[in-house]
GROMACS .gro file of C-alpha atoms in nm:
model
  126
    1MET     CA    1   9.474   7.831  10.335
    2ASN     CA    2   9.542   8.195  10.255
    3ASN     CA    3   9.263   8.388  10.086
    4ILE     CA    4   9.327   8.658   9.827
    5LEU     CA    5   9.067   8.887   9.674
    6LEU     CA    6   9.176   8.957   9.316
    7ILE     CA    7   9.005   9.255   9.149
    8GLU     CA    8   9.064   9.280   8.774
    9ASP     CA    9   8.819   9.382   8.501
   10ASN     CA   10   8.993   9.193   8.217
   11ASP     CA   11   8.866   8.834   8.228
   12VAL     CA   12   9.178   8.681   8.068
   13THR     CA   13   9.421   8.870   8.292
   14ARG     CA   14   9.216   8.790   8.604
   15LYS     CA   15   9.199   8.421   8.516
   16ASN     CA   16   9.574   8.402   8.445
   17ILE     CA   17   9.667   8.568   8.774
   18ALA     CA   18   9.412   8.359   8.967
   19ASP     CA   19   9.545   8.037   8.814
   20LEU     CA   20   9.903   8.131   8.894
   21LEU     CA   21   9.819   8.213   9.257
   22SER     CA   22   9.604   7.900   9.294
   23VAL     CA   23   9.894   7.681   9.182
   24GLU     CA   24  10.099   7.841   9.459
   25GLY     CA   25   9.844   7.732   9.720
   26TYR     CA   26   9.631   8.042   9.761
   27THR     CA   27   9.251   8.047   9.758
   28ILE     CA   28   9.137   8.316   9.516
   29LEU     CA   29   8.813   8.511   9.526
   30GLU     CA   30   8.770   8.692   9.194
   31ALA     CA   31   8.593   9.023   9.137
   32SER     CA   32   8.550   9.177   8.792
   33ASP     CA   33   8.497   9.531   8.918
   34GLY     CA   34   8.528   9.753   9.223
   35PHE     CA   35   8.160   9.742   9.314
   36SER     CA   36   8.146   9.363   9.336
   37ALA     CA   37   8.476   9.365   9.526
   38ILE     CA   38   8.327   9.587   9.797
   39GLY     CA   39   8.034   9.345   9.816
   40TYR     CA   40   8.276   9.054   9.867
   41LEU     CA   41   8.457   9.247  10.139
   42GLU     CA   42   8.129   9.278  10.328
   43GLU     CA   43   8.085   8.900  10.316
   44TYR     CA   44   8.445   8.768  10.332
   45LEU     CA   45   8.759   8.897  10.500
   46PRO     CA   46   9.048   8.805  10.270
   47ASP     CA   47   9.408   8.795  10.391
   48LEU     CA   48   9.523   9.011  10.100
   49VAL     CA   49   9.365   9.225   9.825
   50ILE     CA   50   9.525   9.260   9.481
   51CYS     CA   51   9.352   9.530   9.277
   52GLU     CA   52   9.390   9.663   8.923
   53ILE     CA   53   9.402  10.042   8.922
   54ILE     CA   54   9.244  10.119   8.586
   55MET     CA   55   8.887   9.988   8.579
   56PRO     CA   56   8.560  10.143   8.465
   57GLY     CA   57   8.317  10.264   8.731
   58MET     CA   58   8.497  10.217   9.061
   59ASN     CA   59   8.872  10.218   8.993
   60GLY     CA   60   9.147  10.080   9.217
   61PHE     CA   61   9.193  10.407   9.403
   62ASP     CA   62   8.820  10.419   9.480
   63VAL     CA   63   8.829  10.061   9.606
   64TYR     CA   64   9.127  10.148   9.825
   65LYS     CA   65   8.953  10.453   9.976
   66THR     CA   66   8.629  10.265  10.036
   67MET     CA   67   8.800   9.959  10.183
   68PHE     CA   68   9.005  10.165  10.426
   69SER     CA   69   8.706  10.361  10.546
   70TYR     CA   70   8.573  10.046  10.718
   71LEU     CA   71   8.726   9.934  11.048
   72TYR     CA   72   8.681   9.565  10.965
   73THR     CA   73   8.877   9.587  10.637
   74ASN     CA   74   9.129   9.866  10.685
   75LYS     CA   75   9.404   9.639  10.818
   76ILE     CA   76   9.400   9.400  10.520
   77PRO     CA   77   9.719   9.433  10.310
   78PHE     CA   78   9.634   9.590   9.973
   79ILE     CA   79   9.833   9.579   9.648
   80GLN     CA   80   9.738   9.810   9.363
   81PHE     CA   81   9.879   9.722   9.022
   82THR     CA   82   9.847   9.792   8.657
   83ALA     CA   83   9.893   9.503   8.415
   84LYS     CA   84  10.033   9.526   8.066
   85SER     CA   85   9.984   9.208   7.866
   86GLY     CA   86  10.293   9.073   7.697
   87ASP     CA   87  10.339   8.781   7.460
   88ALA     CA   88  10.388   8.513   7.724
   89GLU     CA   89  10.325   8.676   8.057
   90HIS     CA   90  10.174   8.976   8.230
   91HIS     CA   91  10.395   9.256   8.351
   92PHE     CA   92  10.305   9.431   8.672
   93LYS     CA   93  10.391   9.758   8.828
   94ILE     CA   94  10.294   9.756   9.190
   95ILE     CA   95  10.182  10.104   9.284
   96ASN     CA   96  10.099  10.079   9.652
   97VAL     CA   97  10.119   9.813   9.918
   98LYS     CA   98  10.014   9.998  10.233
   99ASN     CA   99  10.322  10.221  10.237
  100CYS     CA  100  10.542   9.975  10.046
  101THR     CA  101  10.637   9.984   9.678
  102PHE     CA  102  10.741   9.721   9.428
  103GLN     CA  103  10.870   9.807   9.082
  104ALA     CA  104  10.801   9.640   8.747
  105GLY     CA  105  10.813   9.265   8.726
  106ASN     CA  106  10.636   8.960   8.592
  107ASP     CA  107  10.414   8.679   8.718
  108ARG     CA  108  10.693   8.506   8.912
  109ASP     CA  109  10.804   8.835   9.066
  110LEU     CA  110  10.449   8.896   9.190
  111ILE     CA  111  10.435   8.552   9.353
  112SER     CA  112  10.777   8.598   9.511
  113PHE     CA  113  10.682   8.943   9.637
  114ILE     CA  114  10.359   8.818   9.793
  115THR     CA  115  10.520   8.520   9.965
  116THR     CA  116  10.817   8.713  10.106
  117ARG     CA  117  10.665   9.053  10.183
  118PHE     CA  118  10.353   8.924  10.350
  119SER     CA  119  10.508   8.649  10.558
  120GLY     CA  120  10.507   8.908  10.837
  121PHE     CA  121  10.131   8.944  10.795
  122GLY     CA  122  10.083   8.570  10.836
  123ILE     CA  123  10.031   8.522  10.462
  124LYS     CA  124  10.238   8.230  10.343
  125ILE     CA  125  10.210   7.919  10.135
  126GLU     CA  126  10.104   7.622  10.344
   0.00000   0.00000   0.00000
């Protein structure tokens, strides 16, 4: 099973993304803020991190900097996004994926991006 740490401060958005990824076969560890996410990273080593940029306290950029300052977590693929809620789905703009970019999309685009882009990292649906 492939483990994803999902960091999102909005409970509804986090739950929707987690449910969507779970249906696709991923195991999701949810964090509601950057501080708890760093705590999870100390205990678990996920295969991928998906992180909202705009959060109170420790934002996505802070999480990124902190995560990549540790040798044991700096090789984990990291997606930063900002979500804009729509009527039926969430729209994502992927800002940074360890030197890779992905432009605006929706829930299905995010799933497709994860499954195709990270197949080289050993992240795939089983």
